[in-house]
Amino acid sequence: MRIIETPADWPADEAAALAVQDRLRARVILDEPGPPVGEGRVTGVDVAYDDERDIVAAAAVVLDAAGLDVVEEATAVGRVAFPYIPGLLAFREIPAVLAALSSLSGEPGLVVCDGYGVAHPRRFGLASHLGVLTGLPTLGVAKNPFVFSYDAPGPRRGDSAPLLAEDGEEVGRALRTRDGVKPVFVSAGHRVTLDAACAHTLHLARRFRIPESTRRADTLCRAALAAARAAAA
DNA sequence: GCGACAG
DNA sequence: ATCTTGTCGC
């Protein structure tokens, strides 16, 4: 496990973070189809926090896209870099995620984030931000619709409905990954189209509502946090 | 002006 | 995100 420091130039407050989003969002690429579904590697990333002790733990779990077996895992622990502010989640999660990704020995391939990409008030959510910083293709799968509206998709796995911004733009999709179960909210991050993001999500979420990549990363970052707590005590 | 609001 | 046991169901 690698111990990280928050980047020295990381925004210190809300105004600085907003300025960074304004500067970086022009670099998001949305006209590339992205990697084919079921080939190569897919990496799930997730983060867990202990704000009491000011500890953050991130995990990156690399899967073989064909069989969804784990190829490699990495974690990183550090101090919380930013408070949780809706719309600025990336500043809280990304330093630890970058550290976990950088300690992988192999290529991550497609990165699946727990949150949004372009489905964001300023079209620059966590997944897009991570994509721009790393150059990797990314997508976001969130468990809640955030500030967007949608009509209920059909009841079957694979059914979807547009996730709409206030101006009517389709910024993502409410996608049913299991029959009769609450949909997940998918959006493109970087170098992946929305259609491709949904196809990857369906491939990764065959057995459960949440993609296998995210579930694996979630379990691993919680374990890393527990270990860091024990070490701190 | 106040509240809601990914994790 | 996090605080948290048992329990209903495939």
Tab-separated table of C-alpha atoms (C1' of nucleotides) in Angstrom:
chain	number	residue	atom	x	y	z
A	1	MET	CA	0.000	0.000	0.000
A	2	ARG	CA	1.175	3.450	-0.859
A	3	ILE	CA	0.938	6.511	1.375
A	4	ILE	CA	0.112	9.697	-0.481
A	5	GLU	CA	0.260	13.441	-0.068
A	6	THR	CA	-2.330	15.807	-1.459
A	7	PRO	CA	-0.852	17.497	-4.570
A	8	ALA	CA	0.693	20.824	-3.566
A	9	ASP	CA	-1.350	22.686	-6.159
A	10	TRP	CA	-4.660	21.153	-5.132
A	11	PRO	CA	-7.427	23.791	-4.786
A	12	ALA	CA	-7.786	25.013	-1.216
A	13	ASP	CA	-11.326	26.328	-1.426
A	14	GLU	CA	-14.542	26.301	-3.392
A	15	ALA	CA	-13.688	29.256	-5.618
A	16	ALA	CA	-10.356	27.755	-6.639
A	17	ALA	CA	-12.011	24.402	-7.349
A	18	LEU	CA	-14.654	26.025	-9.557
A	19	ALA	CA	-11.894	27.767	-11.506
A	20	VAL	CA	-10.129	24.440	-12.070
A	21	GLN	CA	-13.341	22.879	-13.405
A	22	ASP	CA	-13.829	25.802	-15.761
A	23	ARG	CA	-10.314	25.435	-17.060
A	24	LEU	CA	-10.272	21.651	-17.486
A	25	ARG	CA	-13.722	20.910	-18.831
A	26	ALA	CA	-12.747	22.058	-22.335
A	27	ARG	CA	-10.415	19.077	-22.518
A	28	VAL	CA	-13.112	16.430	-22.182
A	29	ILE	CA	-13.376	14.228	-25.286
A	30	LEU	CA	-16.797	12.782	-26.017
A	31	ASP	CA	-16.585	11.799	-29.676
A	32	GLU	CA	-14.459	8.687	-29.280
A	33	PRO	CA	-16.371	5.403	-29.008
A	34	GLY	CA	-13.982	4.040	-26.405
A	35	PRO	CA	-12.759	0.465	-25.979
A	36	PRO	CA	-14.928	-2.439	-27.143
A	37	VAL	CA	-17.165	-4.092	-24.557
A	38	GLY	CA	-15.844	-7.330	-23.091
A	39	GLU	CA	-12.264	-6.925	-24.286
A	40	GLY	CA	-9.112	-5.691	-22.598
A	41	ARG	CA	-9.206	-4.363	-19.047
A	42	VAL	CA	-11.686	-2.492	-16.926
A	43	THR	CA	-10.668	-0.848	-13.664
A	44	GLY	CA	-13.064	0.059	-10.878
A	45	VAL	CA	-12.118	2.853	-8.488
A	46	ASP	CA	-13.754	3.870	-5.210
A	47	VAL	CA	-12.962	5.788	-2.037
A	48	ALA	CA	-13.916	5.485	1.661
A	49	TYR	CA	-13.527	8.119	4.366
A	50	ASP	CA	-13.019	8.577	8.059
A	51	ASP	CA	-13.503	12.305	8.520
A	52	GLU	CA	-13.040	11.953	12.293
A	53	ARG	CA	-9.471	10.819	11.812
A	54	ASP	CA	-8.988	12.669	8.542
A	55	ILE	CA	-8.240	9.477	6.632
A	56	VAL	CA	-9.115	8.639	3.045
A	57	ALA	CA	-8.585	5.232	1.415
A	58	ALA	CA	-8.854	4.569	-2.303
A	59	ALA	CA	-8.859	1.327	-4.241
A	60	ALA	CA	-8.331	0.441	-7.889
A	61	VAL	CA	-9.314	-3.051	-9.009
A	62	VAL	CA	-8.360	-4.177	-12.493
A	63	LEU	CA	-10.596	-6.761	-14.130
A	64	ASP	CA	-10.191	-8.776	-17.269
A	65	ALA	CA	-13.188	-7.508	-19.233
A	66	ALA	CA	-13.976	-10.878	-20.771
A	67	GLY	CA	-14.427	-12.953	-17.626
A	68	LEU	CA	-14.532	-10.141	-15.045
A	69	ASP	CA	-11.835	-11.830	-12.957
A	70	VAL	CA	-9.471	-9.686	-10.911
A	71	VAL	CA	-6.126	-9.092	-12.596
A	72	GLU	CA	-4.572	-6.656	-10.143
A	73	GLU	CA	-5.458	-4.523	-7.120
A	74	ALA	CA	-3.972	-1.420	-5.529
A	75	THR	CA	-4.862	0.855	-2.622
A	76	ALA	CA	-3.686	4.216	-1.326
A	77	VAL	CA	-4.272	5.951	2.004
A	78	GLY	CA	-3.873	9.614	2.840
A	79	ARG	CA	-5.432	12.692	4.411
A	80	VAL	CA	-8.750	14.031	3.195
A	81	ALA	CA	-7.961	16.657	0.543
A	82	PHE	CA	-11.274	18.492	0.317
A	83	PRO	CA	-14.667	18.650	2.065
A	84	TYR	CA	-17.730	17.115	0.458
A	85	ILE	CA	-19.470	19.807	-1.552
A	86	PRO	CA	-22.062	18.680	-4.122
A	87	GLY	CA	-20.598	19.420	-7.533
A	88	LEU	CA	-17.038	19.328	-6.220
A	89	LEU	CA	-16.797	15.664	-5.271
A	90	ALA	CA	-13.838	15.145	-7.582
A	91	PHE	CA	-11.595	17.308	-5.411
A	92	ARG	CA	-12.298	15.038	-2.488
A	93	GLU	CA	-11.796	11.736	-4.285
A	94	ILE	CA	-9.228	12.196	-7.018
A	95	PRO	CA	-5.904	12.575	-5.170
A	96	ALA	CA	-6.302	9.184	-3.504
A	97	VAL	CA	-7.641	7.583	-6.682
A	98	LEU	CA	-4.671	8.853	-8.706
A	99	ALA	CA	-2.301	7.393	-6.150
A	100	ALA	CA	-3.994	4.007	-6.270
A	101	LEU	CA	-4.003	4.009	-10.079
A	102	SER	CA	-0.373	5.029	-10.288
A	103	SER	CA	0.759	2.155	-8.124
A	104	LEU	CA	-0.734	-0.411	-10.498
A	105	SER	CA	1.924	-2.195	-12.509
A	106	GLY	CA	-0.322	-2.765	-15.542
A	107	GLU	CA	-2.507	-0.549	-17.684
A	108	PRO	CA	-5.948	0.275	-16.205
A	109	GLY	CA	-7.810	0.300	-19.519
A	110	LEU	CA	-11.329	1.677	-19.111
A	111	VAL	CA	-11.887	3.282	-15.695
A	112	VAL	CA	-15.306	3.016	-14.057
A	113	CYS	CA	-16.071	5.642	-11.410
A	114	ASP	CA	-18.607	5.689	-8.590
A	115	GLY	CA	-20.365	8.965	-9.452
A	116	TYR	CA	-20.894	11.125	-12.525
A	117	GLY	CA	-19.013	12.184	-15.635
A	118	VAL	CA	-20.662	14.850	-17.778
A	119	ALA	CA	-23.922	14.538	-15.819
A	120	HIS	CA	-22.825	17.403	-13.621
A	121	PRO	CA	-23.932	21.017	-13.071
A	122	ARG	CA	-20.923	22.216	-15.071
A	123	ARG	CA	-20.581	19.037	-17.190
A	124	PHE	CA	-17.401	18.049	-15.386
A	125	GLY	CA	-18.028	15.417	-12.747
A	126	LEU	CA	-15.606	13.055	-11.086
A	127	ALA	CA	-15.290	10.620	-14.011
A	128	SER	CA	-14.603	13.349	-16.570
A	129	HIS	CA	-12.106	15.028	-14.270
A	130	LEU	CA	-10.224	11.782	-13.693
A	131	GLY	CA	-10.249	11.094	-17.424
A	132	VAL	CA	-8.767	14.466	-18.300
A	133	LEU	CA	-6.029	14.140	-15.665
A	134	THR	CA	-5.028	10.624	-16.720
A	135	GLY	CA	-5.928	10.557	-20.398
A	136	LEU	CA	-7.741	7.271	-19.805
A	137	PRO	CA	-11.233	6.456	-21.072
A	138	THR	CA	-13.652	6.841	-18.140
A	139	LEU	CA	-17.331	6.590	-17.339
A	140	GLY	CA	-19.452	7.211	-14.273
A	141	VAL	CA	-22.106	5.018	-12.676
A	142	ALA	CA	-23.986	6.678	-9.822
A	143	LYS	CA	-26.619	5.312	-7.476
A	144	ASN	CA	-28.635	8.548	-7.308
A	145	PRO	CA	-29.819	11.061	-9.940
A	146	PHE	CA	-28.128	14.063	-8.303
A	147	VAL	CA	-29.750	17.241	-9.656
A	148	PHE	CA	-31.194	15.673	-12.801
A	149	SER	CA	-34.642	14.451	-13.783
A	150	TYR	CA	-35.758	11.343	-15.603
A	151	ASP	CA	-38.828	9.281	-16.358
A	152	ALA	CA	-38.842	5.747	-15.037
A	153	PRO	CA	-37.251	3.386	-17.574
A	154	GLY	CA	-38.984	0.121	-18.523
A	155	PRO	CA	-38.928	-2.660	-15.891
A	156	ARG	CA	-36.455	-4.999	-17.573
A	157	ARG	CA	-32.689	-5.202	-17.438
A	158	GLY	CA	-31.323	-3.077	-20.292
A	159	ASP	CA	-34.234	-0.634	-20.326
A	160	SER	CA	-33.195	2.993	-20.010
A	161	ALA	CA	-34.478	6.563	-19.990
A	162	PRO	CA	-32.621	9.816	-20.608
A	163	LEU	CA	-31.236	11.727	-17.664
A	164	LEU	CA	-32.088	15.305	-18.449
A	165	ALA	CA	-30.495	18.594	-17.462
A	166	GLU	CA	-32.682	21.649	-16.961
A	167	ASP	CA	-32.160	22.742	-20.551
A	168	GLY	CA	-33.381	19.379	-21.827
A	169	GLU	CA	-29.947	18.067	-22.761
A	170	GLU	CA	-29.402	14.337	-22.262
A	171	VAL	CA	-26.424	14.243	-19.908
A	172	GLY	CA	-26.725	10.605	-18.944
A	173	ARG	CA	-29.126	7.711	-18.698
A	174	ALA	CA	-31.124	5.948	-16.019
A	175	LEU	CA	-30.240	2.347	-16.843
A	176	ARG	CA	-31.940	-0.740	-15.416
A	177	THR	CA	-29.275	-3.372	-14.785
A	178	ARG	CA	-31.627	-5.843	-13.057
A	179	ASP	CA	-35.272	-6.652	-13.706
A	180	GLY	CA	-37.523	-4.609	-11.439
A	181	VAL	CA	-34.658	-3.026	-9.495
A	182	LYS	CA	-33.916	0.702	-9.169
A	183	PRO	CA	-31.838	1.894	-12.132
A	184	VAL	CA	-28.282	3.202	-11.959
A	185	PHE	CA	-27.341	6.554	-13.468
A	186	VAL	CA	-24.736	6.323	-16.192
A	187	SER	CA	-22.817	9.103	-17.876
A	188	ALA	CA	-19.832	9.401	-20.166
A	189	GLY	CA	-16.635	10.530	-18.500
A	190	HIS	CA	-13.921	10.968	-21.110
A	191	ARG	CA	-13.140	9.312	-24.448
A	192	VAL	CA	-16.300	7.182	-24.255
A	193	THR	CA	-19.765	7.817	-25.683
A	194	LEU	CA	-22.929	7.550	-23.602
A	195	ASP	CA	-24.088	4.543	-25.627
A	196	ALA	CA	-20.784	2.806	-24.993
A	197	ALA	CA	-20.864	3.737	-21.311
A	198	CYS	CA	-24.271	2.075	-20.980
A	199	ALA	CA	-23.115	-1.027	-22.871
A	200	HIS	CA	-20.088	-1.382	-20.581
A	201	THR	CA	-22.255	-0.869	-17.516
A	202	LEU	CA	-24.670	-3.607	-18.583
A	203	HIS	CA	-21.766	-5.952	-19.237
A	204	LEU	CA	-20.286	-5.221	-15.789
A	205	ALA	CA	-23.584	-5.441	-13.895
A	206	ARG	CA	-24.978	-8.825	-14.840
A	207	ARG	CA	-25.493	-10.296	-11.402
A	208	PHE	CA	-25.967	-7.167	-9.297
A	209	ARG	CA	-27.304	-3.662	-9.754
A	210	ILE	CA	-23.858	-2.113	-9.339
A	211	PRO	CA	-20.979	-2.927	-11.750
A	212	GLU	CA	-18.658	-5.683	-10.581
A	213	SER	CA	-15.718	-3.279	-10.884
A	214	THR	CA	-17.283	-0.787	-8.476
A	215	ARG	CA	-18.364	-3.487	-6.021
A	216	ARG	CA	-14.851	-4.886	-5.889
A	217	ALA	CA	-13.297	-1.448	-5.449
A	218	ASP	CA	-15.837	-0.583	-2.752
A	219	THR	CA	-14.997	-3.672	-0.710
A	220	LEU	CA	-11.268	-3.106	-1.105
A	221	CYS	CA	-11.215	0.580	-0.145
A	222	ARG	CA	-13.292	-0.173	2.971
A	223	ALA	CA	-10.786	-2.824	3.974
A	224	ALA	CA	-7.920	-0.397	3.359
A	225	LEU	CA	-9.669	2.213	5.496
A	226	ALA	CA	-10.181	-0.289	8.302
A	227	ALA	CA	-6.494	-1.211	8.164
A	228	ALA	CA	-5.480	2.451	8.261
A	229	ARG	CA	-7.756	3.050	11.264
A	230	ALA	CA	-6.211	0.123	13.094
A	231	ALA	CA	-2.733	1.405	12.303
A	232	ALA	CA	-3.662	4.889	13.548
A	233	ALA	CA	-4.978	3.483	16.814
B	1	DG	C1'	-33.097	34.045	0.826
B	2	DC	C1'	-33.322	28.824	1.808
B	3	DG	C1'	-32.916	24.152	0.826
B	4	DA	C1'	-31.421	20.238	-2.179
B	5	DC	C1'	-27.645	18.027	-3.927
B	6	DA	C1'	-22.844	12.307	-6.839
B	7	DG	C1'	-19.867	10.230	-2.432
C	1	DA	C1'	-19.906	8.745	2.627
C	2	DT	C1'	-21.223	7.049	7.615
C	3	DC	C1'	-23.902	5.306	12.073
C	4	DT	C1'	-25.669	-0.468	12.053
C	5	DT	C1'	-28.627	-6.685	13.547
C	6	DG	C1'	-31.224	-9.411	12.066
C	7	DT	C1'	-33.924	-10.923	8.563
C	8	DC	C1'	-36.692	-11.902	4.289
C	9	DG	C1'	-35.855	-14.014	-0.196
C	10	DC	C1'	-33.759	-15.998	-4.547
